[in-house]
Structure formats: structure tokens, C-alpha cells
Short mmCIF file of C-alpha atoms in Angstrom, two decimals:
data_model
loop_
_atom_site.label_atom_id
_atom_site.label_comp_id
_atom_site.label_asym_id
_atom_site.label_seq_id
_atom_site.Cartn_x
_atom_site.Cartn_y
_atom_site.Cartn_z
CA MET A 65 6.16 19.72 22.74
CA SER A 66 5.51 21.47 19.22
CA ALA A 67 6.53 19.03 16.74
CA LYS A 68 9.56 20.08 14.49
CA ARG A 69 8.16 20.98 10.80
CA ASP A 70 10.44 20.31 8.82
CA PHE A 71 13.09 17.30 8.26
CA ARG A 72 14.91 15.82 5.48
CA VAL A 73 15.27 12.18 4.64
CA THR A 74 18.32 10.60 3.10
CA VAL A 75 18.39 7.29 1.45
CA SER A 76 21.76 5.47 2.18
CA LYS A 77 21.04 2.14 0.63
CA LYS A 78 18.53 0.13 -1.53
CA GLU A 79 18.53 -3.29 -2.32
CA VAL A 80 16.27 -6.17 -3.17
CA VAL A 81 15.51 -8.73 -0.61
CA ALA A 82 13.96 -12.18 -1.91
CA ALA A 83 13.30 -15.82 -0.05
CA VAL A 84 16.16 -17.10 1.33
CA LEU A 85 14.98 -20.39 -0.25
CA PRO A 86 14.64 -21.08 -3.90
CA MET A 87 11.58 -20.95 -5.21
CA LYS A 88 10.06 -22.57 -8.72
CA GLU A 89 8.35 -19.91 -10.46
CA HIS A 90 4.60 -20.40 -10.61
CA TRP A 91 1.48 -18.24 -10.75
CA LEU A 92 -1.15 -17.59 -8.29
CA PRO A 93 -4.26 -16.40 -9.84
CA LEU A 94 -6.22 -13.68 -7.60
CA SER A 95 -9.41 -14.39 -6.01
CA ASN A 96 -12.73 -13.26 -7.31
CA LEU A 97 -12.77 -11.09 -4.09
CA ASP A 98 -9.04 -9.86 -4.89
CA LEU A 99 -10.26 -8.94 -8.17
CA LEU A 100 -12.51 -6.04 -6.37
CA LEU A 101 -9.60 -3.91 -5.29
CA PRO A 102 -8.21 -1.73 -8.14
CA PRO A 103 -4.61 -1.01 -8.03
CA LEU A 104 -4.14 0.51 -4.43
CA ASP A 105 -0.94 0.18 -2.44
CA VAL A 106 -1.47 0.45 1.59
CA GLY A 107 1.29 1.54 3.88
CA VAL A 108 1.68 0.83 7.19
CA PHE A 109 4.58 1.94 9.82
CA PHE A 110 5.76 1.58 13.16
CA CYS A 111 7.97 3.90 15.82
CA TYR A 112 10.56 2.31 17.84
CA LYS A 113 12.54 4.28 20.39
CA ASN A 114 16.64 4.27 20.67
CA PRO A 115 17.02 0.40 22.01
CA THR A 116 19.68 1.19 24.94
CA GLY A 117 19.77 -0.31 28.47
CA GLY A 118 18.18 -3.55 27.45
CA GLU A 119 19.77 -7.10 27.25
CA PHE A 120 21.47 -6.31 23.57
CA SER A 121 22.80 -3.56 22.64
CA PHE A 122 21.38 -2.76 19.13
CA THR A 123 22.80 0.09 16.01
CA PHE A 124 21.05 0.81 13.32
CA GLY A 125 23.06 -1.27 11.12
CA SER A 126 22.54 -4.38 13.88
CA MET A 127 18.84 -3.82 13.50
CA VAL A 128 18.62 -3.78 9.78
CA SER A 129 20.52 -6.62 9.57
CA VAL A 130 17.96 -8.43 11.92
CA LEU A 131 15.17 -7.00 9.39
CA LYS A 132 16.40 -7.86 6.18
CA LYS A 133 17.65 -11.79 7.59
CA ALA A 134 13.95 -12.10 9.18
CA MET A 135 12.28 -10.83 5.98
CA SER A 136 14.07 -13.47 3.89
CA GLN A 137 12.98 -16.06 5.89
CA ALA A 138 9.38 -14.76 6.23
CA LEU A 139 9.47 -14.15 2.46
CA VAL A 140 9.53 -18.25 1.91
CA SER A 141 6.14 -18.57 3.39
CA TYR A 142 4.82 -15.49 2.40
CA TYR A 143 6.15 -15.72 -0.98
CA PRO A 144 3.19 -13.74 -2.71
CA PHE A 145 5.09 -10.68 -1.47
CA ALA A 146 8.31 -11.22 -3.15
CA GLY A 147 6.33 -11.83 -6.80
CA GLU A 148 4.96 -9.43 -9.07
CA ILE A 149 1.29 -8.46 -10.66
CA VAL A 150 0.97 -9.15 -14.60
CA ASN A 151 -1.79 -8.85 -16.42
CA ASN A 152 -2.94 -12.25 -18.16
CA THR A 153 -4.49 -12.20 -21.55
CA VAL A 154 -7.85 -11.25 -20.76
CA GLY A 155 -6.68 -8.20 -19.14
CA GLU A 156 -6.77 -9.52 -15.28
CA PRO A 157 -4.19 -9.14 -12.76
CA GLU A 158 -2.29 -12.75 -11.73
CA LEU A 159 0.33 -12.81 -9.34
CA LEU A 160 3.78 -14.20 -10.86
CA CYS A 161 5.35 -15.83 -7.98
CA ASN A 162 8.71 -15.76 -9.28
CA ASN A 163 10.82 -14.43 -5.92
CA GLY A 164 11.86 -11.49 -7.27
CA GLY A 165 12.05 -9.94 -3.85
CA ALA A 166 11.02 -6.83 -2.48
CA ASP A 167 13.09 -3.37 -2.24
CA PHE A 168 14.43 -2.71 1.04
CA ILE A 169 15.53 1.10 1.72
CA GLU A 170 17.73 2.34 4.69
CA ALA A 171 17.39 5.82 4.95
CA PHE A 172 18.52 8.51 7.60
CA ALA A 173 16.00 11.56 9.26
CA ASN A 174 17.09 14.32 10.73
CA ILE A 175 14.39 14.53 13.57
CA GLU A 176 14.21 13.39 16.94
CA LEU A 177 11.37 10.20 16.87
CA GLN A 178 9.73 13.00 19.86
CA ASP A 179 9.54 15.75 17.50
CA LEU A 180 7.59 13.67 14.80
CA ASN A 181 4.35 15.58 13.88
CA LEU A 182 2.32 12.23 14.03
CA TYR A 183 -0.76 14.44 14.11
CA ASN A 184 -0.04 15.29 10.38
CA PRO A 185 1.08 12.35 8.81
CA ASP A 186 0.97 14.14 5.21
CA GLU A 187 3.81 16.21 6.54
CA SER A 188 5.63 13.45 8.70
CA ILE A 189 5.19 10.35 6.67
CA GLU A 190 3.64 10.54 3.33
CA GLY A 191 6.76 10.27 0.61
CA LYS A 192 9.09 10.41 3.50
CA LEU A 193 8.73 7.54 6.17
CA VAL A 194 6.49 5.43 4.23
CA PRO A 195 8.31 4.22 0.76
CA LYS A 196 6.79 4.59 -2.63
CA LYS A 197 6.74 1.39 -3.87
CA LYS A 198 7.97 1.14 -7.59
CA HIS A 199 7.26 -2.33 -8.50
CA GLY A 200 6.58 -5.59 -7.25
CA VAL A 201 4.25 -6.15 -4.38
CA LEU A 202 5.70 -5.24 -1.48
CA CYS A 203 8.30 -2.35 -0.66
CA VAL A 204 9.80 -2.12 3.26
CA GLN A 205 12.24 0.91 4.42
CA ALA A 206 13.84 1.19 7.48
CA THR A 207 14.70 5.12 8.91
CA GLU A 208 17.27 5.73 11.55
CA LEU A 209 16.48 9.09 13.42
CA LYS A 210 18.53 11.38 15.02
CA CYS A 211 17.71 9.97 18.44
CA GLY A 212 18.43 6.73 17.74
CA GLY A 213 15.01 5.49 16.99
CA LEU A 214 13.74 3.97 13.89
CA VAL A 215 10.69 4.14 11.97
CA VAL A 216 10.01 0.58 9.89
CA ALA A 217 7.61 0.97 7.12
CA CYS A 218 6.02 -1.09 4.81
CA THR A 219 3.80 -0.32 1.48
CA PHE A 220 1.80 -3.13 -0.48
CA ASP A 221 -0.64 -3.61 -2.98
CA HIS A 222 -3.63 -3.94 -1.85
CA ARG A 223 -4.96 -6.22 -4.53
CA VAL A 224 -2.90 -9.20 -2.75
CA ALA A 225 -3.51 -8.75 0.94
CA ASP A 226 -6.17 -6.96 3.02
CA ALA A 227 -5.16 -5.79 6.32
CA TYR A 228 -5.55 -9.18 8.02
CA SER A 229 -3.48 -10.96 5.76
CA ALA A 230 -0.70 -7.87 5.94
CA ASN A 231 -1.11 -7.98 10.13
CA MET A 232 -0.23 -12.13 9.76
CA PHE A 233 2.85 -11.39 7.60
CA LEU A 234 4.23 -8.70 9.73
CA VAL A 235 3.64 -10.90 13.03
CA SER A 236 5.25 -13.71 11.39
CA TRP A 237 8.25 -11.31 10.36
CA ALA A 238 8.67 -10.26 13.95
CA GLU A 239 8.57 -13.63 15.29
CA ILE A 240 11.32 -14.86 13.04
CA ALA A 241 13.38 -12.22 13.89
CA GLN A 242 13.13 -13.37 17.77
CA ALA A 243 13.72 -17.03 16.81
CA LYS A 244 10.03 -17.83 17.65
CA GLN A 245 8.06 -20.68 16.14
CA LEU A 246 5.61 -19.07 13.68
CA SER A 247 1.84 -18.55 15.58
CA LEU A 248 0.44 -19.12 12.38
CA LEU A 249 1.09 -20.12 8.56
CA PRO A 250 -0.56 -18.67 5.61
CA SER A 251 -2.82 -20.67 3.43
CA PHE A 252 -3.43 -19.42 -0.31
CA GLN A 253 -5.85 -22.01 -1.18
CA ARG A 254 -8.14 -20.16 -3.45
CA SER A 255 -10.58 -22.83 -3.86
CA LEU A 256 -11.84 -21.32 -0.62
CA LEU A 257 -13.41 -18.72 -2.57
CA ASN A 258 -14.28 -20.44 -5.94
CA PRO A 259 -17.90 -19.63 -7.45
CA ARG A 260 -20.97 -22.12 -6.92
CA HIS A 261 -22.12 -23.80 -9.63
CA PRO A 262 -24.65 -23.09 -10.63
CA ILE A 263 -23.86 -19.42 -9.98
CA SER A 264 -26.34 -17.14 -8.05
CA TYR A 265 -26.61 -13.65 -6.13
CA ASN A 266 -28.83 -11.65 -4.67
CA SER A 267 -29.90 -8.46 -7.12
CA SER A 268 -29.22 -6.27 -4.20
CA LEU A 269 -25.26 -6.37 -4.57
CA ASN A 270 -25.76 -4.40 -8.25
CA ASP A 271 -26.62 -1.29 -5.69
CA MET A 272 -23.21 -2.39 -3.82
CA TYR A 273 -20.75 -3.03 -6.74
CA VAL A 274 -20.28 -1.71 -10.06
CA THR A 275 -18.29 -2.53 -13.12
CA VAL A 276 -15.82 -0.09 -14.45
CA SER A 277 -14.63 0.18 -18.00
CA THR A 278 -11.33 1.64 -16.54
CA PRO A 279 -10.03 1.34 -13.45
CA PRO A 280 -8.97 4.30 -11.28
CA PRO A 281 -5.66 5.22 -11.21
CA PRO A 282 -3.35 4.31 -8.56
CA SER A 283 -3.38 6.12 -5.50
CA GLY A 284 -1.65 9.55 -5.63
CA GLU A 285 -2.17 9.70 -9.27
CA SER A 286 -5.37 11.55 -10.76
CA GLU A 287 -6.70 11.98 -14.33
CA PRO A 288 -4.20 13.44 -17.00
CA GLU A 289 -6.97 16.49 -17.61
CA ALA A 290 -8.35 16.44 -14.35
CA GLN A 291 -8.90 20.10 -13.06
CA LEU A 292 -7.35 20.83 -9.51
CA PRO A 293 -9.25 20.71 -6.66
CA SER A 294 -9.63 23.55 -4.26
CA ALA A 295 -7.57 23.62 -0.75
CA ALA A 296 -11.14 22.53 0.88
CA ASP A 297 -11.80 19.74 -1.74
CA GLN A 298 -8.30 17.82 -1.34
CA LEU A 299 -8.19 14.64 1.02
CA ILE A 300 -5.70 14.96 4.00
CA SER A 301 -4.99 12.82 6.57
CA ARG A 302 -4.92 13.15 10.27
CA ILE A 303 -4.55 10.72 13.38
CA TYR A 304 -6.41 11.21 16.30
CA TYR A 305 -7.08 9.55 19.75
CA ILE A 306 -10.25 9.14 21.27
CA GLU A 307 -10.24 8.24 25.09
CA ALA A 308 -12.30 5.10 26.67
CA ASP A 309 -14.68 7.11 28.36
CA GLN A 310 -15.69 8.67 25.28
CA LEU A 311 -16.36 5.75 23.42
CA ASP A 312 -18.63 4.61 26.31
CA ARG A 313 -20.35 7.34 25.92
CA LEU A 314 -21.10 7.62 22.19
CA GLN A 315 -22.32 3.82 22.52
CA SER A 316 -24.57 4.53 25.32
CA VAL A 317 -26.21 7.55 23.46
CA SER A 318 -26.15 5.65 20.13
CA THR A 319 -28.28 2.57 21.94
CA SER A 320 -32.15 2.95 21.59
CA ILE A 321 -34.12 2.63 24.82
CA GLY A 322 -35.04 -1.18 25.05
CA SER A 323 -32.78 -2.34 22.38
CA LYS A 324 -29.65 -4.29 22.30
CA LYS A 325 -26.52 -2.58 22.73
CA THR A 326 -25.07 -0.72 20.13
CA THR A 327 -21.31 -2.03 19.51
CA LYS A 328 -18.69 0.65 19.76
CA LEU A 329 -18.07 0.75 15.86
CA GLU A 330 -21.34 1.60 14.87
CA ALA A 331 -21.71 4.52 17.48
CA PHE A 332 -18.46 5.54 16.36
CA CYS A 333 -19.51 5.72 12.56
CA ALA A 334 -22.86 7.10 13.56
CA PHE A 335 -21.29 9.94 15.45
CA LEU A 336 -18.70 10.65 12.43
CA TRP A 337 -21.50 10.38 9.95
CA LYS A 338 -23.70 12.94 11.48
CA ILE A 339 -20.51 15.26 11.72
CA VAL A 340 -19.68 14.83 8.40
CA ALA A 341 -23.39 15.55 7.36
CA THR A 342 -23.57 18.66 9.47
CA GLY A 343 -21.10 19.96 5.98
CA GLU A 344 -23.71 19.78 3.62
CA VAL A 345 -25.57 22.99 2.63
CA GLU A 346 -28.21 21.30 1.03
CA MET A 347 -30.72 19.00 3.34
CA ASP A 348 -31.46 16.50 0.22
CA LYS A 349 -27.94 15.43 -0.45
CA ILE A 350 -27.08 11.95 0.13
CA CYS A 351 -24.50 11.17 2.45
CA ARG A 352 -22.93 7.67 2.07
CA ILE A 353 -21.13 5.57 5.08
CA GLY A 354 -19.23 2.41 3.87
CA ILE A 355 -18.01 -0.10 6.50
CA VAL A 356 -15.62 -2.69 5.68
CA VAL A 357 -16.50 -6.40 6.98
CA ASP A 358 -13.90 -9.11 7.01
CA GLY A 359 -15.52 -12.39 5.53
CA ARG A 360 -13.28 -14.99 7.13
CA THR A 361 -15.62 -15.86 10.34
CA ARG A 362 -18.77 -15.58 8.15
CA LEU A 363 -17.22 -18.34 5.56
CA ILE A 364 -16.53 -20.79 8.36
CA ASP A 365 -18.45 -24.04 8.54
CA GLY A 366 -16.82 -26.26 11.36
CA ASP A 367 -13.46 -26.35 12.84
CA SER A 368 -11.45 -27.39 9.85
CA ASP A 369 -13.01 -24.38 7.86
CA MET A 370 -11.77 -22.10 11.08
CA LYS A 371 -8.46 -23.12 10.96
CA LEU A 372 -8.05 -22.48 6.77
CA MET A 373 -10.06 -19.39 6.82
CA ASN A 374 -8.11 -17.71 9.71
CA SER A 375 -4.78 -18.34 7.70
CA TYR A 376 -6.47 -17.55 4.64
CA PHE A 377 -3.88 -14.93 2.72
CA GLY A 378 -5.42 -12.63 0.43
CA ASN A 379 -8.86 -10.30 0.24
CA VAL A 380 -11.46 -11.15 2.19
CA LEU A 381 -13.76 -8.42 2.02
CA SER A 382 -17.04 -6.69 1.35
CA ILE A 383 -18.00 -3.03 1.91
CA PRO A 384 -21.55 -2.39 2.41
CA PHE A 385 -22.77 0.99 2.45
CA GLY A 386 -25.69 3.03 3.82
CA LYS A 387 -26.97 6.46 2.44
CA LYS A 388 -29.16 8.77 4.05
CA SER A 389 -30.40 12.76 3.42
CA ALA A 390 -28.22 15.15 4.76
CA GLY A 391 -31.46 16.57 6.68
CA ASP A 392 -32.22 13.34 8.14
CA LEU A 393 -28.55 12.68 9.71
CA GLN A 394 -28.47 16.22 10.72
CA GLU A 395 -31.79 16.02 12.50
CA ARG A 396 -32.29 12.65 13.72
CA PRO A 397 -30.82 11.21 17.03
CA MET A 398 -27.72 9.01 17.03
CA SER A 399 -29.51 6.07 18.00
CA TRP A 400 -31.47 6.12 14.54
CA VAL A 401 -28.42 6.70 12.73
CA ALA A 402 -26.65 4.03 14.75
CA ASP A 403 -29.82 1.77 13.72
CA VAL A 404 -29.62 2.31 10.25
CA ILE A 405 -25.86 1.34 10.29
CA HIS A 406 -26.52 -1.64 12.17
CA GLU A 407 -29.46 -2.73 9.71
CA PHE A 408 -27.23 -2.71 6.36
CA LEU A 409 -24.38 -4.01 8.13
CA GLY A 410 -26.61 -6.68 9.11
CA SER A 411 -26.83 -7.85 5.15
CA ALA A 412 -23.09 -8.28 4.98
CA VAL A 413 -22.29 -10.50 7.68
CA THR A 414 -23.44 -13.48 6.65
CA LYS A 415 -22.00 -16.97 4.44
CA GLU A 416 -24.81 -16.25 1.98
CA HIS A 417 -23.50 -12.71 1.25
CA PHE A 418 -19.75 -13.46 0.67
CA LEU A 419 -20.51 -16.48 -1.63
CA ASP A 420 -23.36 -14.57 -3.47
CA LEU A 421 -20.51 -11.58 -3.72
CA ILE A 422 -17.95 -14.31 -5.43
CA ASP A 423 -20.73 -15.33 -7.91
CA TRP A 424 -21.26 -11.71 -8.87
CA VAL A 425 -17.72 -11.06 -9.60
CA GLU A 426 -17.74 -14.55 -11.46
CA VAL A 427 -20.64 -12.95 -13.75
CA HIS A 428 -19.10 -10.10 -14.46
CA ARG A 429 -15.67 -11.04 -15.20
CA PRO A 430 -13.31 -10.22 -16.67
CA GLU A 431 -14.62 -6.78 -16.44
CA PRO A 432 -13.10 -4.52 -13.82
CA ALA A 433 -15.23 -4.08 -10.53
CA MET A 434 -15.37 -2.29 -7.50
CA VAL A 435 -17.49 -0.98 -4.46
CA LYS A 436 -19.55 1.46 -5.87
CA ILE A 437 -19.02 3.91 -2.91
CA CYS A 438 -15.57 3.88 -3.71
CA ALA A 439 -16.06 4.37 -7.42
CA GLY A 440 -17.31 8.08 -6.89
CA SER A 441 -20.68 10.05 -7.87
CA GLY A 442 -20.34 10.03 -11.42
CA GLY A 443 -21.10 13.95 -11.27
CA ASP A 444 -24.58 13.26 -9.91
CA GLN A 445 -25.11 16.17 -8.03
CA LYS A 446 -27.53 14.29 -5.31
CA TYR A 447 -24.59 13.09 -3.90
CA GLY A 448 -22.99 14.63 -1.17
CA SER A 449 -19.96 13.66 0.92
CA ALA A 450 -18.68 9.72 1.08
CA PHE A 451 -16.30 7.83 3.29
CA VAL A 452 -15.38 4.22 4.37
CA VAL A 453 -14.93 3.18 7.84
CA SER A 454 -12.35 0.08 8.23
CA SER A 455 -11.79 -1.24 11.90
CA GLY A 456 -7.98 -1.71 12.64
CA GLN A 457 -8.85 -3.42 16.38
CA ARG A 458 -6.78 -5.98 15.33
CA PHE A 459 -3.94 -3.83 14.69
CA PRO A 460 -1.47 -6.33 16.03
CA ILE A 461 0.70 -3.17 17.46
CA SER A 462 2.34 -5.17 20.31
CA LYS A 463 3.69 -7.87 18.45
CA VAL A 464 5.23 -6.39 15.69
CA ASP A 465 8.45 -6.56 18.10
CA PHE A 466 11.76 -7.52 16.33
CA GLY A 467 13.85 -7.80 19.58
CA TRP A 468 14.27 -4.40 20.35
CA GLY A 469 11.39 -3.57 22.21
CA LYS A 470 7.52 -2.81 21.45
CA PRO A 471 6.53 -0.09 18.84
CA VAL A 472 5.99 3.08 20.91
CA PHE A 473 3.47 4.29 17.91
CA GLY A 474 2.00 2.33 14.86
CA SER A 475 -0.63 3.10 12.29
CA TYR A 476 -1.86 2.37 9.00
CA HIS A 477 -1.61 4.97 6.31
CA PHE A 478 -3.64 4.79 3.07
CA PRO A 479 -4.33 8.33 1.19
CA TRP A 480 -5.89 6.31 -1.64
CA GLY A 481 -7.06 9.45 -3.51
CA GLY A 482 -10.23 9.29 -5.18
CA GLU A 483 -13.68 10.81 -3.91
CA ALA A 484 -14.05 8.73 -0.73
CA GLY A 485 -12.59 9.48 2.58
CA TYR A 486 -11.23 6.53 4.64
CA VAL A 487 -11.05 6.11 8.42
CA MET A 488 -9.39 3.03 10.49
CA PRO A 489 -9.77 3.38 14.13
CA MET A 490 -6.88 1.13 15.84
CA PRO A 491 -5.57 -0.03 19.29
CA SER A 492 -4.01 2.72 21.08
CA PRO A 493 -0.66 1.40 22.00
CA VAL A 494 -0.90 3.01 25.36
CA GLU A 495 -3.01 0.03 26.19
CA ASN A 496 -5.96 1.52 28.03
CA ASP A 497 -8.96 0.68 25.53
CA ASP A 498 -8.24 4.28 23.84
CA TRP A 499 -8.55 4.26 20.05
CA VAL A 500 -6.41 5.44 17.85
CA VAL A 501 -7.82 7.11 14.63
CA TYR A 502 -6.33 6.88 11.29
CA VAL A 503 -8.48 9.92 9.21
CA LEU A 504 -8.26 10.82 5.42
CA LEU A 505 -11.16 12.75 4.79
CA PHE A 506 -11.69 16.21 2.56
CA LYS A 507 -9.77 19.28 4.37
CA TRP A 508 -13.55 20.91 5.08
CA GLN A 509 -14.64 17.59 6.93
CA VAL A 510 -11.57 17.73 9.07
CA GLU A 511 -12.06 21.42 9.79
CA LEU A 512 -15.63 20.07 10.59
CA ILE A 513 -14.39 17.56 12.94
CA GLU A 514 -12.15 19.62 14.85
CA THR A 515 -14.51 22.38 15.50
CA LEU A 516 -17.38 20.23 16.64
CA ALA A 517 -15.85 16.93 18.36
CA SER A 518 -12.92 18.37 19.40
CA HIS A 519 -13.67 16.68 22.97
CA VAL A 520 -13.83 13.52 20.84
CA PHE A 521 -11.05 13.54 18.41
CA LYS A 522 -8.21 15.02 19.82
CA PRO A 523 -4.42 15.25 18.06
CA LEU A 524 -2.17 12.31 18.23
CA THR A 525 0.93 13.82 20.28
CA PHE A 526 4.02 12.39 22.02
CA ASP A 527 2.80 13.41 25.05
CA TYR A 528 -0.18 11.30 24.90
CA LEU A 529 2.00 8.30 23.97
CA ASN A 530 4.37 9.15 26.64
CA GLN A 531 1.70 7.79 29.19
CA ASN A 532 3.68 4.33 28.97
CA ALA A 533 7.05 6.48 29.44
CA MET A 534 9.08 6.09 26.62
#
């Protein structure tokens, strides 16, 4: 079925949802790892079919009522999402927990769920179904579709939460909506990420992170006098699915004879890195790939630490990256590229790396800092393409059920701007070991993927999602 291209979203109501219990105003400092994030907003959305034929009869109004009531209860435990970011006297962001609440938008879209062009979220999602956050830390939009379906979307400040933390909130929100006991209560124990005394860190972090005199503008904004890029140089979003047998094949091709089996993520990254490098005309151009590493499991010492880190709410991320010439990436086999990825990842999947990173930030405060691959090339002509891959395999799509059924589809949506692309593979809602992949890359890179790898990257359609019979 061809997707309907044009539709309007009409906002019917805006209100602020705050925690249902009163809260004493207080400040919550951002950790050193939070401070590595510039002011970026992240979106996530879930699509639900018209809830007919079930035990309960739901209307849009009743579903919104459930969402708001459960959200006001969830914000009691997840109170940072009801606060706001304020700069302190030295210019660093801090979290004012004042229960100012989060915007909740109700809207109607004159399109049916089956006609949403999920393959092209720039057309169907951006600025329509995922809200723009005007203030605070969190914004939510519930959109009724012409068929009676529903899209629930959130936008949150990345400085306050990483995807792991956002997933915790989403699952808790859904559990409260169904009157279930919370499977996890968030912890905001910043002392878990305190710097050491004395401070020390490996000098290699100077190659991974950089201080910036002026943080980049928020997502979607550009420098005031920046020259507009050509169409081919604009970042665009697409959503694909990759079948499980293709992932197995990539894993097999990426594993060197006689060596330990390459992970599926490493194989996927090697494949994508080679394809993107193919688009570089100059063989000596340096191409970079970063891979997001969650430090929670790395910072665990014993069962007590495991419980604390598993429930820790905030950013516990590092983004190690590799760089190789376009010529090497084009000419060398995938197994060699996968070995390169495995090697640079190995330096960041340790407790020592994250402790070093916390200390590195402490030394450079209050000057803002960020991962070097996201800071751009600084006009250095030796650099070619760069993108970051963040594994979303823990995306809890099946658990975000508010009482009217599991989502038919869900995805993160992160059009962050800048010079580096962003790619997030997630589990398919079809639950057959396929992946759904959100891609934010330059237009020429997307065209290259669709030309050279259309057998792997297949445009997401409702025909594919309908395998589970909507």
C-alpha cells in the first residue's frame, strides 16, 4: 500500500501535567557524564491500533485520561522529568526539581495508521507526531488518528536522561497505567559517578573528547551566518528493517577464520562503515565511526552495585570511535573492519575507562566538553564521513502497553543536526529477531545505502508490520 503523503495535525488541547504529590523544591546536580551532553532533545514514539474488541472499550478521551493520570503518578518517582534545566553561577547546567510539570499535548491527525509513511519520518513524524519541547525537560503528545489509532510520543532533554533512563520511565509509566507494581524504581545517587581522589585519567581520552568554548546549538538550529548546505549535504531520517538471516550473514562474513565470533552489532557497524566509505572519492579521507557504550554494567562491583547501577537515572555513556582511511575501508574485507571496531570498543568497555572519563571531565570543568566525533571536523579537509551507532536492542517496545495493547510500532527519533550521522538498531515489533534501524545520515549516504545494500536495508512498511496481523 502506498503511504499517504500529506496530512495535517490539529492540536486540540495543551496542559501541564505535574507529579500528583507535592514536592519540596530542590536542586539535583548533573553528573560529570551528564555534562558531556550538549543541549539536545531526543524523541521517541509509539503507534497503537484502534483498541476495538478487547475487554474494555477505549476512546481517545479515555486513553488520554489514562495517560495523564499515570504520568502524574510516574512523575512522583521520576521527578527530574517535571523539573527544568537552569545554569548555575559558573555556567554549568543544573536540574531544578520544582515540579513545574511537563507539557501534554492532545492532537488529531487526518490520516490512518496504515497510511503513515514510517520509512520517511522526516515527512510523517518530525514536527507532526513528535512534539517540539518548548521548555522544561519532558514534553508528551498524544495524537488520535482517523482510524481511531493512537500515537504517543515524548521529547526529552538528553542532558537529563540517556535512552536507558528514558526506557525506565516509559515502562514505569505503562506499568502504573495498568495498576502494576513498578519493576524498577529510579535512583538519582550522583555519588555513584563522583570523581576519584586523587584524580587521574589515561591521556587517550584527549583524543576521544574535546572541550568546546561554545556548545553547539540545540537540535534543529544552525549557526546564525552558516551557509545553507546543498540537498545532498543535508541530514535526513529513514527507518528500515533488516531480516534476521541477513544479520546472521553479516556476522558470518565479519568473523575472521579461527577468531572469536563477531557480535551482530560489530558486524552491522562494519558493513555500514564500508558502505558509507564507498562514497568518498578521495581515498585518503579519514572516515570515523563512533559506538555508544553504556557504562552501567562496567561500573558494577558486586550485587549491591548492580542494583544501584541498574536503576541509575541519568547519562552513563561513552562514545569511543575509530578512524580509518576511505581507501582501507573500501579495499579491506569486512572481517578486518570488524576487528578494527572490536579493538577500539575494547578500550571503552571497562570500569577504568568510565572512572577515567569522570575524572577527565572534572579536570576540565566548568568548560563544556563533548565527544570529539560529534564536535565536527573543524574545517579540517582530511576528514570525511562520520556517524555514531547506538544500540537500541533494549528498547522495551512490548512493555509500553498502557492497557489497550502493545504498540504496533515504536522508534526513537533523533534528528540532532551537526556534522555526524546517527544510527540506532532496535528490536523489531514483529518479534522474529529482525532489526528495525533508525538512520540519520546525509542524503548522499542514504542514497548509497539504498543503491548498494537494498538487500539488507529494506524500507519499513505496514506490509512488513502486518506479519503480526494488525
